[in-house]
Amino acid sequence: EAGVTQFPSHSVIEKGQTVTLRCDPISGHDNLYWYRRVMGKEIKFLLHFVKESKQDESGMPNNRFLAERTGGTYSTLKVQPAELEDSGVYFCASSQVGQGNSEQFFGPGTRLTVL
Amino acid sequence: QKEVEQNSGPLSVPEGAIASLNCTYSDRVSQSFFWYRQYSGKSPELIMSIYSNGDKEDGRFTAQLNKASQYVSLLIRDSQPSDSATYLCAVNIHSNQAGTALIFGKGTTLSVSS
């Protein structure tokens, strides 16, 4: 069974540009999460999809971040326009729906560098 | 502000010893607790989950949970150099809901010397 995949693995952009990150969850996992780790800090939650619906977006830092999950399969996270403080590693995770204690499996992450 | 606290380390143990990693959390209603292992430059890998007070063993790993003290720990027996990594403690934000976000600690770096 394939794990969570993310694309690209690395992205280097200039301040003010736009970047779109993609996540493909484990097949059959309706829960999809985005997290971010800024250097020196802990991994922090950004938002949570159940299928195509946003269940919780309380962790999104501001309106420069837009997440979508059309069709309830893969998800994209767009940053527009990017700022220096957006640099970090963006992780995607997925889990099954049905249990209150569902284990989350992480993708390899996208390392974003904003210059 | 809900928090998960871990000693950043590094925790250094000789090969074959027991490594003990500790974590405290602030949200008393948390119900699910996870330990992830992260090698440098890699993604977090789930190694243990625990939901009830007491011990849970899986191979060389034992997770311990004490909800009254808001404390969760991970013991690694017969530590191997390949166990050298950062260990992340994670706690769910909401209880009794299917699919909930996690709060992570900053992680404890473990170094096992041969």
JSON list of C-alpha atoms in Angstrom, two decimals:
[
{"chain": "A", "resi": 1, "resn": "GLU", "atom": "CA", "xyz": [0.00, 0.00, 0.00]},
{"chain": "A", "resi": 2, "resn": "ALA", "atom": "CA", "xyz": [1.40, 3.37, -1.00]},
{"chain": "A", "resi": 3, "resn": "GLY", "atom": "CA", "xyz": [1.93, 5.91, 1.75]},
{"chain": "A", "resi": 4, "resn": "VAL", "atom": "CA", "xyz": [1.18, 9.60, 1.78]},
{"chain": "A", "resi": 5, "resn": "THR", "atom": "CA", "xyz": [2.98, 11.38, -1.03]},
{"chain": "A", "resi": 6, "resn": "GLN", "atom": "CA", "xyz": [3.78, 15.05, -1.40]},
{"chain": "A", "resi": 7, "resn": "PHE", "atom": "CA", "xyz": [5.00, 17.18, -4.25]},
{"chain": "A", "resi": 8, "resn": "PRO", "atom": "CA", "xyz": [7.35, 18.92, -4.66]},
{"chain": "A", "resi": 9, "resn": "SER", "atom": "CA", "xyz": [9.92, 17.77, -2.14]},
{"chain": "A", "resi": 10, "resn": "HIS", "atom": "CA", "xyz": [11.62, 21.15, -2.22]},
{"chain": "A", "resi": 11, "resn": "SER", "atom": "CA", "xyz": [10.57, 24.57, -3.44]},
{"chain": "A", "resi": 12, "resn": "VAL", "atom": "CA", "xyz": [12.58, 27.77, -3.45]},
{"chain": "A", "resi": 13, "resn": "ILE", "atom": "CA", "xyz": [10.70, 30.93, -4.36]},
{"chain": "A", "resi": 14, "resn": "GLU", "atom": "CA", "xyz": [11.07, 34.64, -3.92]},
{"chain": "A", "resi": 15, "resn": "LYS", "atom": "CA", "xyz": [8.97, 36.75, -1.64]},
{"chain": "A", "resi": 16, "resn": "GLY", "atom": "CA", "xyz": [5.74, 37.72, -3.33]},
{"chain": "A", "resi": 17, "resn": "GLN", "atom": "CA", "xyz": [5.58, 34.66, -5.57]},
{"chain": "A", "resi": 18, "resn": "THR", "atom": "CA", "xyz": [2.98, 31.92, -5.42]},
{"chain": "A", "resi": 19, "resn": "VAL", "atom": "CA", "xyz": [3.59, 28.29, -4.57]},
{"chain": "A", "resi": 20, "resn": "THR", "atom": "CA", "xyz": [1.23, 25.33, -4.62]},
{"chain": "A", "resi": 21, "resn": "LEU", "atom": "CA", "xyz": [1.93, 22.20, -2.64]},
{"chain": "A", "resi": 22, "resn": "ARG", "atom": "CA", "xyz": [0.22, 18.91, -3.33]},
{"chain": "A", "resi": 23, "resn": "CYS", "atom": "CA", "xyz": [-0.62, 15.98, -1.08]},
{"chain": "A", "resi": 24, "resn": "ASP", "atom": "CA", "xyz": [-1.96, 12.57, -2.04]},
{"chain": "A", "resi": 25, "resn": "PRO", "atom": "CA", "xyz": [-3.25, 10.70, 1.01]},
{"chain": "A", "resi": 26, "resn": "ILE", "atom": "CA", "xyz": [-3.27, 6.97, 1.56]},
{"chain": "A", "resi": 27, "resn": "SER", "atom": "CA", "xyz": [-6.03, 5.44, -0.53]},
{"chain": "A", "resi": 28, "resn": "GLY", "atom": "CA", "xyz": [-9.26, 5.21, 1.41]},
{"chain": "A", "resi": 29, "resn": "HIS", "atom": "CA", "xyz": [-8.26, 7.77, 4.03]},
{"chain": "A", "resi": 30, "resn": "ASP", "atom": "CA", "xyz": [-10.96, 10.41, 4.25]},
{"chain": "A", "resi": 31, "resn": "ASN", "atom": "CA", "xyz": [-9.13, 12.51, 6.85]},
{"chain": "A", "resi": 32, "resn": "LEU", "atom": "CA", "xyz": [-6.39, 14.73, 5.47]},
{"chain": "A", "resi": 33, "resn": "TYR", "atom": "CA", "xyz": [-4.32, 17.14, 7.54]},
{"chain": "A", "resi": 34, "resn": "TRP", "atom": "CA", "xyz": [-1.78, 19.83, 6.78]},
{"chain": "A", "resi": 35, "resn": "TYR", "atom": "CA", "xyz": [0.93, 20.67, 9.29]},
{"chain": "A", "resi": 36, "resn": "ARG", "atom": "CA", "xyz": [3.95, 22.96, 9.19]},
{"chain": "A", "resi": 37, "resn": "ARG", "atom": "CA", "xyz": [7.27, 22.95, 10.97]},
{"chain": "A", "resi": 38, "resn": "VAL", "atom": "CA", "xyz": [9.15, 26.22, 11.09]},
{"chain": "A", "resi": 39, "resn": "MET", "atom": "CA", "xyz": [12.85, 25.93, 11.95]},
{"chain": "A", "resi": 40, "resn": "GLY", "atom": "CA", "xyz": [13.40, 25.55, 15.67]},
{"chain": "A", "resi": 41, "resn": "LYS", "atom": "CA", "xyz": [9.70, 25.15, 16.41]},
{"chain": "A", "resi": 42, "resn": "GLU", "atom": "CA", "xyz": [7.37, 22.24, 16.87]},
{"chain": "A", "resi": 43, "resn": "ILE", "atom": "CA", "xyz": [5.14, 20.81, 14.15]},
{"chain": "A", "resi": 44, "resn": "LYS", "atom": "CA", "xyz": [1.94, 22.85, 14.09]},
{"chain": "A", "resi": 45, "resn": "PHE", "atom": "CA", "xyz": [-1.48, 22.00, 12.76]},
{"chain": "A", "resi": 46, "resn": "LEU", "atom": "CA", "xyz": [-2.83, 24.04, 9.86]},
{"chain": "A", "resi": 47, "resn": "LEU", "atom": "CA", "xyz": [-6.10, 22.44, 8.81]},
{"chain": "A", "resi": 48, "resn": "HIS", "atom": "CA", "xyz": [-8.12, 19.25, 8.51]},
{"chain": "A", "resi": 49, "resn": "PHE", "atom": "CA", "xyz": [-10.30, 17.93, 5.71]},
{"chain": "A", "resi": 50, "resn": "VAL", "atom": "CA", "xyz": [-12.87, 15.19, 5.94]},
{"chain": "A", "resi": 51, "resn": "LYS", "atom": "CA", "xyz": [-13.32, 14.16, 2.33]},
{"chain": "A", "resi": 52, "resn": "GLU", "atom": "CA", "xyz": [-13.73, 17.47, 0.49]},
{"chain": "A", "resi": 53, "resn": "SER", "atom": "CA", "xyz": [-15.00, 19.45, 3.49]},
{"chain": "A", "resi": 54, "resn": "LYS", "atom": "CA", "xyz": [-12.87, 21.61, 5.76]},
{"chain": "A", "resi": 55, "resn": "GLN", "atom": "CA", "xyz": [-13.46, 20.25, 9.24]},
{"chain": "A", "resi": 56, "resn": "ASP", "atom": "CA", "xyz": [-11.07, 22.57, 11.07]},
{"chain": "A", "resi": 57, "resn": "GLU", "atom": "CA", "xyz": [-8.96, 25.38, 9.65]},
{"chain": "A", "resi": 58, "resn": "SER", "atom": "CA", "xyz": [-8.14, 27.04, 12.94]},
{"chain": "A", "resi": 59, "resn": "GLY", "atom": "CA", "xyz": [-4.40, 26.67, 12.38]},
{"chain": "A", "resi": 60, "resn": "MET", "atom": "CA", "xyz": [-4.21, 28.54, 9.08]},
{"chain": "A", "resi": 61, "resn": "PRO", "atom": "CA", "xyz": [-1.97, 31.54, 9.76]},
{"chain": "A", "resi": 62, "resn": "ASN", "atom": "CA", "xyz": [-3.69, 34.05, 7.48]},
{"chain": "A", "resi": 63, "resn": "ASN", "atom": "CA", "xyz": [-5.64, 34.46, 4.26]},
{"chain": "A", "resi": 64, "resn": "ARG", "atom": "CA", "xyz": [-2.54, 34.09, 2.11]},
{"chain": "A", "resi": 65, "resn": "PHE", "atom": "CA", "xyz": [-2.98, 30.35, 2.60]},
{"chain": "A", "resi": 66, "resn": "LEU", "atom": "CA", "xyz": [-5.65, 28.50, 0.64]},
{"chain": "A", "resi": 67, "resn": "ALA", "atom": "CA", "xyz": [-6.26, 24.77, 0.89]},
{"chain": "A", "resi": 68, "resn": "GLU", "atom": "CA", "xyz": [-8.49, 22.74, -1.34]},
{"chain": "A", "resi": 69, "resn": "ARG", "atom": "CA", "xyz": [-9.48, 19.12, -1.67]},
{"chain": "A", "resi": 70, "resn": "THR", "atom": "CA", "xyz": [-11.72, 18.91, -4.68]},
{"chain": "A", "resi": 71, "resn": "GLY", "atom": "CA", "xyz": [-13.30, 15.48, -5.07]},
{"chain": "A", "resi": 72, "resn": "GLY", "atom": "CA", "xyz": [-12.08, 14.37, -1.68]},
{"chain": "A", "resi": 73, "resn": "THR", "atom": "CA", "xyz": [-8.87, 12.82, -2.98]},
{"chain": "A", "resi": 74, "resn": "TYR", "atom": "CA", "xyz": [-5.67, 14.83, -3.22]},
{"chain": "A", "resi": 75, "resn": "SER", "atom": "CA", "xyz": [-5.27, 18.23, -1.61]},
{"chain": "A", "resi": 76, "resn": "THR", "atom": "CA", "xyz": [-3.42, 21.39, -2.55]},
{"chain": "A", "resi": 77, "resn": "LEU", "atom": "CA", "xyz": [-2.12, 24.15, -0.33]},
{"chain": "A", "resi": 78, "resn": "LYS", "atom": "CA", "xyz": [-1.45, 27.44, -2.05]},
{"chain": "A", "resi": 79, "resn": "VAL", "atom": "CA", "xyz": [0.54, 30.27, -0.56]},
{"chain": "A", "resi": 80, "resn": "GLN", "atom": "CA", "xyz": [-0.05, 33.60, -2.31]},
{"chain": "A", "resi": 81, "resn": "PRO", "atom": "CA", "xyz": [1.85, 35.85, -1.99]},
{"chain": "A", "resi": 82, "resn": "ALA", "atom": "CA", "xyz": [4.61, 34.07, -0.10]},
{"chain": "A", "resi": 83, "resn": "GLU", "atom": "CA", "xyz": [6.41, 35.85, 2.73]},
{"chain": "A", "resi": 84, "resn": "LEU", "atom": "CA", "xyz": [9.77, 35.09, 4.35]},
{"chain": "A", "resi": 85, "resn": "GLU", "atom": "CA", "xyz": [8.11, 33.69, 7.48]},
{"chain": "A", "resi": 86, "resn": "ASP", "atom": "CA", "xyz": [6.33, 31.05, 5.39]},
{"chain": "A", "resi": 87, "resn": "SER", "atom": "CA", "xyz": [9.58, 29.12, 5.04]},
{"chain": "A", "resi": 88, "resn": "GLY", "atom": "CA", "xyz": [9.48, 25.71, 6.67]},
{"chain": "A", "resi": 89, "resn": "VAL", "atom": "CA", "xyz": [8.55, 22.11, 6.06]},
{"chain": "A", "resi": 90, "resn": "TYR", "atom": "CA", "xyz": [4.94, 21.44, 5.18]},
{"chain": "A", "resi": 91, "resn": "PHE", "atom": "CA", "xyz": [3.71, 18.00, 6.09]},
{"chain": "A", "resi": 92, "resn": "CYS", "atom": "CA", "xyz": [0.55, 16.27, 5.02]},
{"chain": "A", "resi": 93, "resn": "ALA", "atom": "CA", "xyz": [-0.97, 13.41, 6.99]},
{"chain": "A", "resi": 94, "resn": "SER", "atom": "CA", "xyz": [-3.96, 11.17, 6.50]},
{"chain": "A", "resi": 95, "resn": "SER", "atom": "CA", "xyz": [-6.06, 8.83, 8.60]},
{"chain": "A", "resi": 96, "resn": "GLN", "atom": "CA", "xyz": [-9.17, 6.74, 8.34]},
{"chain": "A", "resi": 97, "resn": "VAL", "atom": "CA", "xyz": [-12.54, 8.00, 9.50]},
{"chain": "A", "resi": 98, "resn": "GLY", "atom": "CA", "xyz": [-14.49, 5.89, 11.92]},
{"chain": "A", "resi": 99, "resn": "GLN", "atom": "CA", "xyz": [-12.57, 5.85, 15.17]},
{"chain": "A", "resi": 100, "resn": "GLY", "atom": "CA", "xyz": [-12.06, 8.67, 17.62]},
{"chain": "A", "resi": 101, "resn": "ASN", "atom": "CA", "xyz": [-8.44, 7.75, 18.09]},
{"chain": "A", "resi": 102, "resn": "SER", "atom": "CA", "xyz": [-7.37, 7.39, 14.49]},
{"chain": "A", "resi": 103, "resn": "GLU", "atom": "CA", "xyz": [-3.66, 7.19, 13.81]},
{"chain": "A", "resi": 104, "resn": "GLN", "atom": "CA", "xyz": [-2.21, 9.69, 11.36]},
{"chain": "A", "resi": 105, "resn": "PHE", "atom": "CA", "xyz": [0.41, 8.79, 8.79]},
{"chain": "A", "resi": 106, "resn": "PHE", "atom": "CA", "xyz": [2.70, 11.48, 7.49]},
{"chain": "A", "resi": 107, "resn": "GLY", "atom": "CA", "xyz": [4.08, 12.21, 4.08]},
{"chain": "A", "resi": 108, "resn": "PRO", "atom": "CA", "xyz": [7.73, 13.12, 3.42]},
{"chain": "A", "resi": 109, "resn": "GLY", "atom": "CA", "xyz": [7.01, 16.84, 3.51]},
{"chain": "A", "resi": 110, "resn": "THR", "atom": "CA", "xyz": [7.70, 19.77, 1.22]},
{"chain": "A", "resi": 111, "resn": "ARG", "atom": "CA", "xyz": [10.56, 22.02, 2.25]},
{"chain": "A", "resi": 112, "resn": "LEU", "atom": "CA", "xyz": [9.62, 25.58, 1.28]},
{"chain": "A", "resi": 113, "resn": "THR", "atom": "CA", "xyz": [12.21, 28.31, 1.22]},
{"chain": "A", "resi": 114, "resn": "VAL", "atom": "CA", "xyz": [11.11, 31.88, 0.61]},
{"chain": "A", "resi": 115, "resn": "LEU", "atom": "CA", "xyz": [13.95, 34.25, -0.26]},
{"chain": "B", "resi": 1, "resn": "GLN", "atom": "CA", "xyz": [-2.94, 27.58, 24.99]},
{"chain": "B", "resi": 2, "resn": "LYS", "atom": "CA", "xyz": [-2.76, 23.81, 24.76]},
{"chain": "B", "resi": 3, "resn": "GLU", "atom": "CA", "xyz": [0.81, 22.56, 24.99]},
{"chain": "B", "resi": 4, "resn": "VAL", "atom": "CA", "xyz": [2.93, 19.45, 24.86]},
{"chain": "B", "resi": 5, "resn": "GLU", "atom": "CA", "xyz": [6.28, 19.64, 26.62]},
{"chain": "B", "resi": 6, "resn": "GLN", "atom": "CA", "xyz": [9.33, 17.49, 26.03]},
{"chain": "B", "resi": 7, "resn": "ASN", "atom": "CA", "xyz": [12.93, 17.73, 27.11]},
{"chain": "B", "resi": 8, "resn": "SER", "atom": "CA", "xyz": [14.82, 18.57, 23.94]},
{"chain": "B", "resi": 9, "resn": "GLY", "atom": "CA", "xyz": [17.87, 16.56, 24.97]},
{"chain": "B", "resi": 10, "resn": "PRO", "atom": "CA", "xyz": [20.08, 15.27, 23.60]},
{"chain": "B", "resi": 11, "resn": "LEU", "atom": "CA", "xyz": [19.54, 12.10, 25.55]},
{"chain": "B", "resi": 12, "resn": "SER", "atom": "CA", "xyz": [22.60, 9.91, 25.21]},
{"chain": "B", "resi": 13, "resn": "VAL", "atom": "CA", "xyz": [22.54, 6.21, 26.10]},
{"chain": "B", "resi": 14, "resn": "PRO", "atom": "CA", "xyz": [24.94, 3.34, 25.36]},
{"chain": "B", "resi": 15, "resn": "GLU", "atom": "CA", "xyz": [23.91, 0.54, 23.06]},
{"chain": "B", "resi": 16, "resn": "GLY", "atom": "CA", "xyz": [21.83, -2.05, 24.91]},
{"chain": "B", "resi": 17, "resn": "ALA", "atom": "CA", "xyz": [20.60, 0.36, 27.58]},
{"chain": "B", "resi": 18, "resn": "ILE", "atom": "CA", "xyz": [17.04, 1.53, 28.21]},
{"chain": "B", "resi": 19, "resn": "ALA", "atom": "CA", "xyz": [16.16, 4.96, 26.86]},
{"chain": "B", "resi": 20, "resn": "SER", "atom": "CA", "xyz": [13.38, 6.82, 28.68]},
{"chain": "B", "resi": 21, "resn": "LEU", "atom": "CA", "xyz": [11.61, 9.68, 26.95]},
{"chain": "B", "resi": 22, "resn": "ASN", "atom": "CA", "xyz": [9.06, 11.83, 28.73]},
{"chain": "B", "resi": 23, "resn": "CYS", "atom": "CA", "xyz": [6.23, 14.13, 27.76]},
{"chain": "B", "resi": 24, "resn": "THR", "atom": "CA", "xyz": [3.66, 16.23, 29.62]},
{"chain": "B", "resi": 25, "resn": "TYR", "atom": "CA", "xyz": [0.53, 17.80, 28.18]},
{"chain": "B", "resi": 26, "resn": "SER", "atom": "CA", "xyz": [-1.70, 20.61, 29.32]},
{"chain": "B", "resi": 27, "resn": "ASP", "atom": "CA", "xyz": [-5.15, 19.68, 27.96]},
{"chain": "B", "resi": 28, "resn": "ARG", "atom": "CA", "xyz": [-6.83, 17.42, 30.51]},
{"chain": "B", "resi": 29, "resn": "VAL", "atom": "CA", "xyz": [-9.50, 16.23, 28.04]},
{"chain": "B", "resi": 30, "resn": "SER", "atom": "CA", "xyz": [-6.96, 14.77, 25.59]},
{"chain": "B", "resi": 31, "resn": "GLN", "atom": "CA", "xyz": [-7.70, 11.12, 24.93]},
{"chain": "B", "resi": 32, "resn": "SER", "atom": "CA", "xyz": [-5.18, 9.96, 22.33]},
{"chain": "B", "resi": 33, "resn": "PHE", "atom": "CA", "xyz": [-1.41, 9.98, 22.63]},
{"chain": "B", "resi": 34, "resn": "PHE", "atom": "CA", "xyz": [1.19, 9.13, 20.04]},
{"chain": "B", "resi": 35, "resn": "TRP", "atom": "CA", "xyz": [4.92, 8.75, 19.73]},
{"chain": "B", "resi": 36, "resn": "TYR", "atom": "CA", "xyz": [6.55, 9.49, 16.39]},
{"chain": "B", "resi": 37, "resn": "ARG", "atom": "CA", "xyz": [10.16, 8.89, 15.41]},
{"chain": "B", "resi": 38, "resn": "GLN", "atom": "CA", "xyz": [11.76, 11.32, 12.99]},
{"chain": "B", "resi": 39, "resn": "TYR", "atom": "CA", "xyz": [15.12, 10.80, 11.38]},
{"chain": "B", "resi": 40, "resn": "SER", "atom": "CA", "xyz": [16.91, 13.91, 10.16]},
{"chain": "B", "resi": 41, "resn": "GLY", "atom": "CA", "xyz": [15.30, 15.21, 6.98]},
{"chain": "B", "resi": 42, "resn": "LYS", "atom": "CA", "xyz": [12.59, 12.56, 7.01]},
{"chain": "B", "resi": 43, "resn": "SER", "atom": "CA", "xyz": [8.91, 12.52, 7.89]},
{"chain": "B", "resi": 44, "resn": "PRO", "atom": "CA", "xyz": [7.52, 11.59, 11.32]},
{"chain": "B", "resi": 45, "resn": "GLU", "atom": "CA", "xyz": [6.95, 7.84, 11.58]},
{"chain": "B", "resi": 46, "resn": "LEU", "atom": "CA", "xyz": [4.29, 6.58, 13.99]},
{"chain": "B", "resi": 47, "resn": "ILE", "atom": "CA", "xyz": [5.77, 4.05, 16.39]},
{"chain": "B", "resi": 48, "resn": "MET", "atom": "CA", "xyz": [3.31, 3.91, 19.29]},
{"chain": "B", "resi": 49, "resn": "SER", "atom": "CA", "xyz": [-0.20, 4.99, 20.19]},
{"chain": "B", "resi": 50, "resn": "ILE", "atom": "CA", "xyz": [-1.80, 4.77, 23.61]},
{"chain": "B", "resi": 51, "resn": "TYR", "atom": "CA", "xyz": [-5.30, 5.65, 24.77]},
{"chain": "B", "resi": 52, "resn": "SER", "atom": "CA", "xyz": [-5.73, 4.16, 28.25]},
{"chain": "B", "resi": 53, "resn": "ASN", "atom": "CA", "xyz": [-3.86, 4.57, 31.51]},
{"chain": "B", "resi": 54, "resn": "GLY", "atom": "CA", "xyz": [-1.10, 2.07, 32.02]},
{"chain": "B", "resi": 55, "resn": "ASP", "atom": "CA", "xyz": [1.50, 0.45, 29.82]},
{"chain": "B", "resi": 56, "resn": "LYS", "atom": "CA", "xyz": [1.39, -0.66, 26.21]},
{"chain": "B", "resi": 57, "resn": "GLU", "atom": "CA", "xyz": [4.21, -2.78, 24.84]},
{"chain": "B", "resi": 58, "resn": "ASP", "atom": "CA", "xyz": [5.22, -3.35, 21.23]},
{"chain": "B", "resi": 59, "resn": "GLY", "atom": "CA", "xyz": [8.51, -5.12, 20.72]},
{"chain": "B", "resi": 60, "resn": "ARG", "atom": "CA", "xyz": [11.28, -3.08, 22.30]},
{"chain": "B", "resi": 61, "resn": "PHE", "atom": "CA", "xyz": [8.96, -0.11, 22.83]},
{"chain": "B", "resi": 62, "resn": "THR", "atom": "CA", "xyz": [6.72, 0.53, 25.84]},
{"chain": "B", "resi": 63, "resn": "ALA", "atom": "CA", "xyz": [4.43, 3.52, 26.10]},
{"chain": "B", "resi": 64, "resn": "GLN", "atom": "CA", "xyz": [3.18, 4.57, 29.52]},
{"chain": "B", "resi": 65, "resn": "LEU", "atom": "CA", "xyz": [0.23, 6.87, 30.17]},
{"chain": "B", "resi": 66, "resn": "ASN", "atom": "CA", "xyz": [-0.88, 8.56, 33.37]},
{"chain": "B", "resi": 67, "resn": "LYS", "atom": "CA", "xyz": [-3.84, 10.82, 32.67]},
{"chain": "B", "resi": 68, "resn": "ALA", "atom": "CA", "xyz": [-4.12, 12.02, 36.27]},
{"chain": "B", "resi": 69, "resn": "SER", "atom": "CA", "xyz": [-0.59, 13.38, 36.05]},
{"chain": "B", "resi": 70, "resn": "GLN", "atom": "CA", "xyz": [-0.98, 14.35, 32.37]},
{"chain": "B", "resi": 71, "resn": "TYR", "atom": "CA", "xyz": [2.15, 12.43, 31.58]},
{"chain": "B", "resi": 72, "resn": "VAL", "atom": "CA", "xyz": [3.12, 10.03, 28.84]},
{"chain": "B", "resi": 73, "resn": "SER", "atom": "CA", "xyz": [6.46, 8.29, 28.36]},
{"chain": "B", "resi": 74, "resn": "LEU", "atom": "CA", "xyz": [8.24, 6.02, 25.92]},
{"chain": "B", "resi": 75, "resn": "LEU", "atom": "CA", "xyz": [10.74, 3.38, 26.96]},
{"chain": "B", "resi": 76, "resn": "ILE", "atom": "CA", "xyz": [13.08, 1.84, 24.42]},
{"chain": "B", "resi": 77, "resn": "ARG", "atom": "CA", "xyz": [14.71, -1.37, 25.63]},
{"chain": "B", "resi": 78, "resn": "ASP", "atom": "CA", "xyz": [17.97, -2.72, 24.25]},
{"chain": "B", "resi": 79, "resn": "SER", "atom": "CA", "xyz": [18.64, 0.58, 22.49]},
{"chain": "B", "resi": 80, "resn": "GLN", "atom": "CA", "xyz": [20.38, 0.33, 19.14]},
{"chain": "B", "resi": 81, "resn": "PRO", "atom": "CA", "xyz": [22.36, 2.94, 17.20]},
{"chain": "B", "resi": 82, "resn": "SER", "atom": "CA", "xyz": [19.55, 2.83, 14.62]},
{"chain": "B", "resi": 83, "resn": "ASP", "atom": "CA", "xyz": [17.21, 4.21, 17.31]},
{"chain": "B", "resi": 84, "resn": "SER", "atom": "CA", "xyz": [19.13, 7.49, 17.19]},
{"chain": "B", "resi": 85, "resn": "ALA", "atom": "CA", "xyz": [16.52, 10.00, 16.05]},
{"chain": "B", "resi": 86, "resn": "THR", "atom": "CA", "xyz": [14.19, 12.71, 17.32]},
{"chain": "B", "resi": 87, "resn": "TYR", "atom": "CA", "xyz": [11.14, 11.36, 19.15]},
{"chain": "B", "resi": 88, "resn": "LEU", "atom": "CA", "xyz": [8.00, 13.46, 18.96]},
{"chain": "B", "resi": 89, "resn": "CYS", "atom": "CA", "xyz": [5.17, 13.26, 21.46]},
{"chain": "B", "resi": 90, "resn": "ALA", "atom": "CA", "xyz": [1.77, 14.14, 20.00]},
{"chain": "B", "resi": 91, "resn": "VAL", "atom": "CA", "xyz": [-1.60, 14.60, 21.68]},
{"chain": "B", "resi": 92, "resn": "ASN", "atom": "CA", "xyz": [-5.01, 15.01, 20.07]},
{"chain": "B", "resi": 93, "resn": "ILE", "atom": "CA", "xyz": [-6.72, 18.39, 20.47]},
{"chain": "B", "resi": 94, "resn": "HIS", "atom": "CA", "xyz": [-10.30, 17.22, 20.72]},
{"chain": "B", "resi": 95, "resn": "SER", "atom": "CA", "xyz": [-11.67, 14.16, 22.45]},
{"chain": "B", "resi": 96, "resn": "ASN", "atom": "CA", "xyz": [-14.24, 11.68, 21.24]},
{"chain": "B", "resi": 97, "resn": "GLN", "atom": "CA", "xyz": [-14.24, 12.89, 17.65]},
{"chain": "B", "resi": 98, "resn": "ALA", "atom": "CA", "xyz": [-13.31, 10.90, 14.61]},
{"chain": "B", "resi": 99, "resn": "GLY", "atom": "CA", "xyz": [-10.23, 12.39, 13.08]},
{"chain": "B", "resi": 100, "resn": "THR", "atom": "CA", "xyz": [-8.73, 15.11, 15.19]},
{"chain": "B", "resi": 101, "resn": "ALA", "atom": "CA", "xyz": [-5.70, 17.34, 14.87]},
{"chain": "B", "resi": 102, "resn": "LEU", "atom": "CA", "xyz": [-2.56, 16.72, 16.87]},
{"chain": "B", "resi": 103, "resn": "ILE", "atom": "CA", "xyz": [-0.47, 18.99, 19.07]},
{"chain": "B", "resi": 104, "resn": "PHE", "atom": "CA", "xyz": [3.21, 18.11, 18.94]},
{"chain": "B", "resi": 105, "resn": "GLY", "atom": "CA", "xyz": [6.05, 18.63, 21.35]},
{"chain": "B", "resi": 106, "resn": "LYS", "atom": "CA", "xyz": [9.35, 19.93, 20.02]},
{"chain": "B", "resi": 107, "resn": "GLY", "atom": "CA", "xyz": [10.85, 16.47, 20.28]},
{"chain": "B", "resi": 108, "resn": "THR", "atom": "CA", "xyz": [13.64, 14.79, 22.20]},
{"chain": "B", "resi": 109, "resn": "THR", "atom": "CA", "xyz": [16.82, 13.90, 20.36]},
{"chain": "B", "resi": 110, "resn": "LEU", "atom": "CA", "xyz": [18.10, 10.44, 21.27]},
{"chain": "B", "resi": 111, "resn": "SER", "atom": "CA", "xyz": [21.66, 9.37, 20.59]},
{"chain": "B", "resi": 112, "resn": "VAL", "atom": "CA", "xyz": [22.63, 5.73, 21.06]},
{"chain": "B", "resi": 113, "resn": "SER", "atom": "CA", "xyz": [26.36, 5.08, 21.06]},
{"chain": "B", "resi": 114, "resn": "SER", "atom": "CA", "xyz": [27.86, 1.76, 20.02]}
]
